């Protein structure tokens, strides 16, 4: 397969001396860098696809995107290739329509997930048709056709709402979170009384759920905590070395590294729980040299999926609504502190939201709280008028 060289001729200089032909600057991911000129391929179509994907990886790496992001995008493009059973230069907007319908009706994926998939596909498509990289010319030379734009406003999902999660998702009520945490503690007592294996793990998990709720953490953030992530807060000396929590693996933006934030401790009972675990229980796992806060009996770090599995087991044992998940504890942190009168700007910083609207979505205050706020707002208007002294 031969690939046309990308050459351009500079205009003559004012002195009349003609400058020779110059190759366009080499852009990471350009066709002439990924394709071997003059070499016949047994399967030229497959070789072209692999070169395209390889080039796209190089282009994203040159932009400083994380390896995990690049790999996930490549995986998505390969799934689309398999679904369409067509090469990229034969893709049409109709293929996106069919694929999106399949993701919705067959896979039952959330709109936000489908939009993310469409966004990755759009990026790959735009890379292929960008004239600076030369893939359109390479396909035209090799196959007599070229890639076209396949993602448009009319066949992709627009981002219209701040929150697109499941409408049934909600935080715990205060009574529900108390029942859940009490049940987690009960599992420790049962294991100890029965003298069976698993008491340490049960104690660890009970404390882990208290930390998720007590500091408003995401599941992954909690799983990646290290013991040294706790520190002192000079403004709250009563919490000792647990006055602040340095969350080093906060939710990242697309292609960016995790965002860090410091979360100030506000619940004294949660501080007592984690202090007791660190000082009296964690050492019994025999993992003194392991940095993780949540260690396993085999000397590893507890994974997010393991947190979910234990949560589901406890939730179902209590017959709590299936709408509650691990993330509900984070929602509960915002909701319950809002009801307790904590400033919303402070909560926004605590949970790591860039916008106040995101924090507002997390807040599902109770009817009692709403009624209290209503009476407080209406009190001035409903108060009796003072007597008129001029009468």
Coordinates of N, CA, C and O in Angstrom, one line a residue, residues 145-295:
X145 N -11.8 5.8 -1.2 CA -12.8 6.5 -0.4 C -12.1 7.0 0.9 O -10.9 6.8 1.1
X146 N -12.9 7.7 1.7 CA -12.3 8.4 2.9 C -13.3 8.5 4.0 O -14.5 8.4 3.8
X147 N -12.8 8.6 5.3 CA -13.7 8.8 6.4 C -14.5 10.1 6.3 O -14.1 11.1 5.7
X148 N -15.7 10.1 6.9 CA -16.5 11.3 7.0 C -17.0 11.5 8.5 O -16.8 10.6 9.3
X149 N -17.5 12.7 8.8 CA -18.0 12.9 10.1 C -19.2 12.1 10.4 O -20.1 12.0 9.5
X150 N -19.3 11.4 11.5 CA -20.4 10.5 11.8 C -21.2 11.0 13.0 O -22.3 10.5 13.2
X151 N -20.7 11.8 13.8 CA -21.4 12.3 15.0 C -21.8 13.8 14.8 O -21.0 14.6 14.6
X152 N -23.1 14.0 14.9 CA -23.6 15.3 14.7 C -24.6 15.7 15.8 O -24.9 14.8 16.6
X153 N -25.1 16.9 15.8 CA -26.0 17.3 16.9 C -27.3 16.5 16.8 O -27.9 16.2 17.8
X154 N -27.7 16.1 15.6 CA -29.0 15.4 15.5 C -28.9 13.9 15.7 O -29.9 13.2 15.7
X155 N -27.7 13.3 15.9 CA -27.7 11.9 16.3 C -26.9 11.6 17.5 O -26.4 10.4 17.7
X156 N -26.6 12.6 18.3 CA -25.9 12.4 19.6 C -26.7 13.0 20.7 O -27.6 13.9 20.5
X157 N -26.4 12.6 21.9 CA -27.2 13.1 23.1 C -26.6 14.4 23.6 O -25.4 14.5 23.9
X158 N -27.4 15.4 23.7 CA -26.9 16.7 24.2 C -26.9 16.7 25.8 O -27.7 16.0 26.4
X159 N -26.0 17.4 26.3 CA -25.9 17.6 27.8 C -26.8 18.7 28.2 O -26.4 19.9 28.2
X160 N -28.0 18.4 28.6 CA -29.0 19.4 28.9 C -29.2 19.6 30.4 O -29.6 20.7 30.9
X161 N -28.9 18.6 31.2 CA -29.2 18.6 32.7 C -27.9 18.5 33.5 O -27.0 17.8 33.0
X162 N -27.9 19.1 34.6 CA -26.7 19.0 35.5 C -26.6 17.6 36.1 O -25.5 17.0 36.3
X163 N -27.8 16.9 36.3 CA -27.8 15.6 36.9 C -28.6 14.7 36.0 O -29.8 15.0 35.7
X164 N -28.0 13.5 35.7 CA -28.7 12.6 34.8 C -28.7 11.2 35.4 O -28.8 10.2 34.7
X165 N -28.5 11.1 36.7 CA -28.5 9.8 37.3 C -29.9 9.2 37.4 O -30.9 9.9 37.0
X166 N -30.0 8.0 38.0 CA -31.3 7.4 38.1 C -32.2 8.2 39.0 O -31.8 8.6 40.1
X167 N -33.5 8.5 38.6 CA -34.3 9.3 39.4 C -34.7 8.7 40.8 O -35.0 9.4 41.7
X168 N -34.6 7.4 40.9 CA -34.9 6.7 42.1 C -33.8 6.8 43.1 O -34.0 6.5 44.3
X169 N -32.6 7.2 42.7 CA -31.5 7.3 43.6 C -31.7 8.4 44.6 O -32.2 9.4 44.3
X170 N -31.3 8.1 45.9 CA -31.6 9.0 46.9 C -30.6 8.8 48.1 O -30.0 7.7 48.2
X171 N -30.5 9.7 49.0 CA -29.7 9.5 50.2 C -30.4 8.6 51.2 O -31.6 8.4 51.1
X172 N -29.7 8.1 52.2 CA -30.3 7.5 53.4 C -31.1 8.5 54.2 O -30.7 9.7 54.3
X173 N -32.1 8.1 54.8 CA -32.7 8.9 55.9 C -31.8 8.7 57.1 O -30.9 7.8 57.1
X174 N -32.0 9.6 58.1 CA -31.1 9.4 59.3 C -31.4 8.1 60.0 O -30.5 7.4 60.5
X175 N -32.6 7.6 60.0 CA -33.0 6.4 60.6 C -32.4 5.2 59.8 O -31.8 4.2 60.4
X176 N -32.3 5.3 58.5 CA -31.8 4.2 57.6 C -30.3 4.1 57.8 O -29.7 3.0 57.9
X177 N -29.6 5.3 57.8 CA -28.1 5.2 58.0 C -27.7 4.7 59.3 O -26.8 3.9 59.5
X178 N -28.5 5.0 60.4 CA -28.3 4.5 61.7 C -28.5 3.0 61.7 O -27.6 2.3 62.3
X179 N -29.5 2.5 61.1 CA -29.8 1.1 61.1 C -28.6 0.4 60.3 O -28.2 -0.7 60.8
X180 N -28.2 0.9 59.2 CA -27.1 0.3 58.4 C -25.8 0.2 59.2 O -25.2 -0.8 59.3
X181 N -25.4 1.3 59.9 CA -24.2 1.3 60.6 C -24.3 0.4 61.8 O -23.3 -0.2 62.2
X182 N -25.4 0.4 62.5 CA -25.6 -0.5 63.6 C -25.5 -1.9 63.2 O -24.9 -2.8 63.9
X183 N -26.1 -2.3 62.0 CA -26.0 -3.6 61.5 C -24.6 -4.0 61.2 O -24.1 -5.2 61.5
X184 N -23.8 -3.1 60.7 CA -22.4 -3.4 60.4 C -21.6 -3.7 61.7 O -20.8 -4.6 61.8
X185 N -21.9 -2.9 62.7 CA -21.3 -3.2 64.0 C -21.8 -4.5 64.6 O -20.9 -5.2 65.2
X186 N -23.0 -4.9 64.4 CA -23.5 -6.2 64.9 C -22.8 -7.3 64.3 O -22.6 -8.4 64.9
X187 N -22.3 -7.2 63.0 CA -21.6 -8.3 62.3 C -20.3 -8.5 63.0 O -19.8 -9.7 63.0
X188 N -19.7 -7.5 63.6 CA -18.4 -7.7 64.3 C -18.7 -8.5 65.6 O -18.0 -9.4 65.9
X189 N -19.8 -8.1 66.3 CA -20.1 -8.7 67.6 C -20.4 -10.2 67.3 O -20.0 -11.1 68.1
X190 N -21.2 -10.5 66.2 CA -21.5 -11.9 65.9 C -20.3 -12.7 65.6 O -20.2 -13.9 66.1
X191 N -19.4 -12.2 64.8 CA -18.2 -12.9 64.5 C -17.3 -13.2 65.7 O -16.8 -14.3 65.9
X192 N -17.3 -12.2 66.6 CA -16.5 -12.4 67.8 C -17.1 -13.4 68.7 O -16.4 -14.3 69.3
X193 N -18.4 -13.3 68.9 CA -19.1 -14.3 69.8 C -19.0 -15.7 69.2 O -18.8 -16.7 70.0
X194 N -19.1 -15.9 67.9 CA -19.0 -17.2 67.3 C -17.6 -17.7 67.2 O -17.3 -18.8 66.8
X195 N -16.6 -16.8 67.5 CA -15.2 -17.1 67.4 C -14.8 -17.7 66.0 O -14.1 -18.6 65.9
X196 N -15.4 -17.0 65.0 CA -15.1 -17.4 63.6 C -14.3 -16.4 62.9 O -14.2 -15.2 63.3
X197 N -13.7 -16.8 61.8 CA -12.8 -16.0 61.0 C -13.7 -14.9 60.4 O -14.8 -15.1 60.0
X198 N -13.1 -13.7 60.3 CA -13.8 -12.6 59.6 C -14.2 -11.5 60.5 O -14.7 -10.4 60.1
X199 N -13.9 -11.6 61.8 CA -14.2 -10.5 62.7 C -13.4 -9.2 62.4 O -13.9 -8.1 62.4
X200 N -12.1 -9.4 62.0 CA -11.3 -8.2 61.7 C -11.8 -7.5 60.4 O -11.9 -6.3 60.4
X201 N -12.2 -8.4 59.4 CA -12.7 -7.8 58.2 C -14.0 -7.1 58.4 O -14.3 -6.0 57.8
X202 N -14.9 -7.7 59.3 CA -16.2 -7.0 59.6 C -16.0 -5.7 60.3 O -16.7 -4.7 60.0
X203 N -15.0 -5.6 61.2 CA -14.7 -4.4 61.9 C -14.2 -3.4 60.9 O -14.6 -2.2 61.0
X204 N -13.3 -3.8 60.0 CA -12.7 -2.9 59.0 C -13.8 -2.3 58.2 O -13.9 -1.1 57.9
X205 N -14.8 -3.2 57.7 CA -15.8 -2.7 56.8 C -16.8 -1.8 57.5 O -17.3 -0.8 57.0
X206 N -17.1 -2.1 58.8 CA -18.0 -1.2 59.6 C -17.4 0.2 59.7 O -18.0 1.2 59.5
X207 N -16.1 0.2 59.9 CA -15.4 1.5 60.0 C -15.3 2.2 58.7 O -15.5 3.4 58.6
X208 N -15.1 1.4 57.6 CA -15.0 2.0 56.3 C -16.3 2.7 55.9 O -16.3 3.8 55.4
X209 N -17.5 2.1 56.2 CA -18.7 2.8 55.9 C -18.9 4.0 56.7 O -19.5 5.0 56.2
X210 N -18.4 4.0 57.9 CA -18.6 5.2 58.8 C -17.7 6.3 58.2 O -18.1 7.5 58.3
X211 N -16.5 6.0 57.6 CA -15.7 7.0 57.1 C -16.3 7.6 55.8 O -16.2 8.8 55.5
X212 N -16.9 6.7 54.9 CA -17.5 7.2 53.7 C -18.6 8.2 54.0 O -18.7 9.3 53.4
X213 N -19.4 7.9 55.0 CA -20.5 8.8 55.5 C -20.0 10.0 56.2 O -20.4 11.1 56.0
X214 N -19.0 9.7 57.1 CA -18.5 10.8 58.0 C -17.7 11.8 57.3 O -17.5 13.0 57.8
X215 N -17.1 11.5 56.1 CA -16.3 12.5 55.4 C -16.9 12.7 54.0 O -16.3 13.4 53.2
X216 N -18.0 12.1 53.6 CA -18.7 12.4 52.4 C -17.9 11.9 51.2 O -17.7 12.6 50.2
X217 N -17.3 10.7 51.2 CA -16.4 10.2 50.2 C -17.1 9.4 49.1 O -18.2 8.8 49.3
X218 N -16.5 9.3 48.0 CA -16.9 8.4 46.9 C -16.3 7.0 47.3 O -15.3 7.0 48.0
X219 N -16.8 6.0 46.7 CA -16.3 4.7 46.9 C -14.8 4.5 46.6 O -14.0 4.0 47.4
X220 N -14.4 5.0 45.4 CA -13.0 4.8 45.0 C -12.1 5.7 45.9 O -11.0 5.3 46.2
X221 N -12.5 6.9 46.2 CA -11.7 7.7 47.1 C -11.4 7.0 48.4 O -10.3 7.0 48.9
X222 N -12.5 6.4 49.0 CA -12.3 5.7 50.3 C -11.3 4.5 50.1 O -10.5 4.2 51.0
X223 N -11.5 3.7 49.0 CA -10.7 2.5 48.8 C -9.2 2.9 48.7 O -8.3 2.0 49.1
X224 N -8.8 4.1 48.3 CA -7.4 4.4 48.0 C -6.8 5.2 49.2 O -5.7 5.8 49.0
X225 N -7.5 5.4 50.3 CA -7.0 6.1 51.4 C -5.8 5.3 52.0 O -5.8 4.1 52.1
X226 N -4.8 6.1 52.5 CA -3.7 5.6 53.2 C -3.8 6.1 54.6 O -4.4 7.1 54.9
X227 N -3.1 5.4 55.6 CA -3.2 5.8 57.0 C -2.6 7.3 57.1 O -3.2 8.1 57.9
X228 N -1.6 7.6 56.4 CA -1.0 9.0 56.5 C -1.9 10.1 55.9 O -1.5 11.3 56.0
X229 N -3.0 9.7 55.3 CA -3.9 10.8 54.7 C -4.6 11.6 55.8 O -5.2 12.6 55.5
X230 N -4.7 11.1 57.0 CA -5.3 11.8 58.1 C -4.2 12.8 58.7 O -3.0 12.4 58.8
X231 N -4.7 14.0 59.1 CA -3.8 14.9 59.7 C -4.5 15.8 60.7 O -5.7 15.7 60.9
X232 N -3.7 16.7 61.3 CA -4.3 17.5 62.4 C -4.9 18.8 61.8 O -4.4 19.3 60.7
X233 N -5.8 19.3 62.5 CA -6.4 20.6 62.1 C -6.3 21.5 63.3 O -6.9 21.3 64.4
X234 N -5.5 22.6 63.2 CA -5.2 23.5 64.3 C -6.5 24.1 64.9 O -6.5 24.5 66.1
X235 N -7.5 24.2 64.0 CA -8.8 24.8 64.5 C -9.7 23.8 65.2 O -10.7 24.2 65.7
X236 N -9.3 22.5 65.1 CA -10.1 21.5 65.8 C -9.2 20.6 66.5 O -9.1 19.4 66.2
X237 N -8.5 21.0 67.5 CA -7.5 20.2 68.2 C -8.2 19.0 68.9 O -7.5 18.0 69.2
X238 N -9.5 19.0 69.1 CA -10.1 17.9 69.8 C -10.1 16.6 69.0 O -10.3 15.5 69.5
X239 N -9.9 16.8 67.7 CA -9.9 15.6 66.8 C -8.5 15.0 66.7 O -8.3 14.0 66.0
X240 N -7.5 15.6 67.3 CA -6.1 15.0 67.3 C -5.6 14.9 65.9 O -5.7 15.8 65.1
X241 N -5.0 13.7 65.6 CA -4.4 13.5 64.3 C -5.4 13.2 63.2 O -5.1 12.9 62.1
X242 N -6.7 13.3 63.5 CA -7.8 12.9 62.6 C -8.6 14.2 62.3 O -9.8 14.0 62.0
X243 N -8.0 15.3 62.4 CA -8.8 16.6 62.2 C -9.1 16.9 60.7 O -10.0 17.7 60.4
X244 N -8.3 16.3 59.8 CA -8.4 16.6 58.4 C -8.1 15.3 57.6 O -7.3 14.5 58.1
X245 N -8.7 15.2 56.4 CA -8.4 14.0 55.6 C -8.0 14.5 54.2 O -8.8 15.2 53.5
X246 N -6.8 14.1 53.8 CA -6.3 14.5 52.5 C -6.8 13.4 51.4 O -6.2 12.3 51.4
X247 N -7.8 13.8 50.6 CA -8.3 12.8 49.6 C -7.4 13.1 48.3 O -7.5 14.1 47.7
X248 N -6.6 12.1 48.0 CA -5.6 12.2 46.9 C -6.1 11.7 45.6 O -5.5 12.0 44.6
X249 N -7.2 10.9 45.7 CA -7.7 10.3 44.4 C -9.1 10.7 44.2 O -10.0 9.9 44.0
X250 N -9.4 12.1 44.2 CA -10.7 12.6 43.9 C -11.1 12.4 42.4 O -10.2 12.1 41.6
X251 N -12.3 12.5 42.1 CA -12.8 12.3 40.8 C -12.1 13.2 39.8 O -12.0 14.4 40.0
X252 N -11.5 12.7 38.7 CA -10.8 13.4 37.7 C -11.6 13.9 36.6 O -12.6 13.2 36.3
X253 N -11.2 14.9 36.0 CA -11.8 15.3 34.7 C -11.3 14.4 33.6 O -10.3 13.7 33.8
X254 N -12.0 14.4 32.4 CA -11.6 13.5 31.3 C -10.1 13.7 31.0 O -9.6 14.8 30.7
X255 N -9.3 12.6 31.1 CA -7.9 12.6 30.7 C -7.0 13.3 31.6 O -5.8 13.4 31.4
X256 N -7.5 13.8 32.8 CA -6.7 14.5 33.7 C -6.4 13.7 34.9 O -7.0 12.7 35.2
X257 N -5.3 14.0 35.7 CA -5.0 13.3 36.9 C -6.1 13.5 38.0 O -6.9 14.4 37.9
X258 N -6.1 12.6 39.0 CA -7.1 12.8 40.1 C -7.0 14.1 40.7 O -5.9 14.6 40.9
X259 N -8.1 14.7 41.2 CA -8.1 15.9 41.9 C -8.0 15.7 43.4 O -8.7 14.9 43.9
X260 N -7.1 16.5 44.0 CA -6.9 16.3 45.5 C -7.8 17.4 46.2 O -8.1 18.5 45.7
X261 N -8.1 17.0 47.4 CA -8.8 18.0 48.3 C -8.6 17.6 49.7 O -8.4 16.4 50.0
X262 N -8.7 18.6 50.6 CA -8.7 18.3 52.0 C -10.1 18.4 52.6 O -10.8 19.4 52.3
X263 N -10.5 17.4 53.3 CA -11.8 17.3 53.9 C -11.7 17.5 55.4 O -11.0 16.7 56.1
X264 N -12.3 18.5 56.0 CA -12.2 18.7 57.4 C -13.2 17.8 58.2 O -14.3 17.6 57.7
X265 N -12.7 17.3 59.3 CA -13.5 16.4 60.1 C -14.6 17.2 60.8 O -14.3 18.2 61.4
X266 N -15.9 16.7 60.8 CA -16.9 17.4 61.5 C -17.8 16.5 62.4 O -18.5 17.0 63.2
X267 N -17.6 15.2 62.3 CA -18.4 14.3 63.1 C -17.5 13.6 64.1 O -16.7 12.7 63.7
X268 N -17.7 13.9 65.3 CA -16.8 13.4 66.4 C -16.8 11.9 66.5 O -15.8 11.2 66.7
X269 N -18.0 11.3 66.3 CA -18.2 9.9 66.5 C -17.4 9.1 65.4 O -16.9 8.0 65.6
X270 N -17.4 9.7 64.2 CA -16.7 9.1 63.1 C -15.2 9.2 63.3 O -14.4 8.2 63.0
X271 N -14.7 10.3 63.9 CA -13.3 10.4 64.3 C -12.9 9.3 65.3 O -11.9 8.6 65.2
X272 N -13.8 9.1 66.3 CA -13.5 8.1 67.3 C -13.5 6.7 66.7 O -12.6 5.9 67.1
X273 N -14.3 6.4 65.7 CA -14.4 5.1 65.1 C -13.1 4.8 64.3 O -12.5 3.7 64.4
X274 N -12.6 5.8 63.5 CA -11.4 5.5 62.7 C -10.2 5.5 63.6 O -9.3 4.7 63.3
X275 N -10.2 6.3 64.6 CA -9.0 6.3 65.5 C -8.9 4.9 66.2 O -7.8 4.3 66.3
X276 N -10.0 4.4 66.6 CA -10.0 3.1 67.3 C -9.6 2.0 66.3 O -8.8 1.1 66.7
X277 N -10.0 2.1 65.1 CA -9.7 1.1 64.1 C -8.2 1.1 63.8 O -7.5 0.1 63.8
X278 N -7.6 2.3 63.6 CA -6.2 2.5 63.2 C -5.3 2.0 64.3 O -4.3 1.4 64.1
X279 N -5.7 2.4 65.6 CA -4.8 2.1 66.7 C -4.9 0.7 67.3 O -4.0 0.2 67.8
X280 N -6.1 0.1 67.2 CA -6.4 -1.1 67.9 C -6.7 -2.3 67.0 O -6.5 -3.5 67.4
X281 N -7.2 -2.1 65.8 CA -7.7 -3.2 65.0 C -6.8 -3.4 63.8 O -6.3 -4.5 63.5
X282 N -6.4 -2.3 63.0 CA -5.6 -2.5 61.8 C -4.3 -3.2 62.1 O -3.9 -4.0 61.3
X283 N -3.6 -2.9 63.2 CA -2.3 -3.7 63.4 C -2.5 -5.2 63.5 O -1.5 -5.9 63.2
X284 N -3.7 -5.7 63.8 CA -3.9 -7.1 64.0 C -4.0 -7.8 62.6 O -3.9 -9.0 62.5
X285 N -4.0 -7.0 61.5 CA -4.0 -7.6 60.2 C -2.5 -8.0 59.8 O -2.3 -8.8 58.9
X286 N -1.6 -7.5 60.6 CA -0.2 -7.9 60.3 C 0.4 -7.3 59.1 O 1.3 -7.8 58.4
X287 N -0.1 -6.1 58.7 CA 0.4 -5.4 57.5 C 1.0 -4.0 57.9 O 0.7 -3.0 57.3
X288 N 1.9 -4.0 58.9 CA 2.5 -2.8 59.3 C 3.1 -1.9 58.2 O 3.1 -0.7 58.3
X289 N 3.7 -2.6 57.3 CA 4.5 -1.9 56.2 C 3.6 -1.5 55.0 O 4.1 -0.8 54.1
X290 N 2.3 -1.9 55.1 CA 1.4 -1.6 54.0 C 0.8 -0.2 54.2 O 0.4 0.1 55.3
X291 N 0.8 0.7 53.2 CA 0.3 2.1 53.5 C -1.2 2.2 53.5 O -1.7 3.2 54.1
X292 N -1.9 1.2 53.0 CA -3.4 1.4 52.9 C -4.1 1.5 54.2 O -3.7 0.8 55.2
X293 N -5.1 2.3 54.3 CA -5.9 2.3 55.5 C -6.7 1.1 55.6 O -6.9 0.5 56.7
X294 N -7.3 0.6 54.5 CA -8.1 -0.6 54.5 C -7.4 -1.8 53.9 O -7.3 -1.9 52.7
X295 N -6.8 -2.6 54.8 CA -6.0 -3.7 54.3 C -6.9 -5.0 54.4 O -7.8 -5.1 55.2

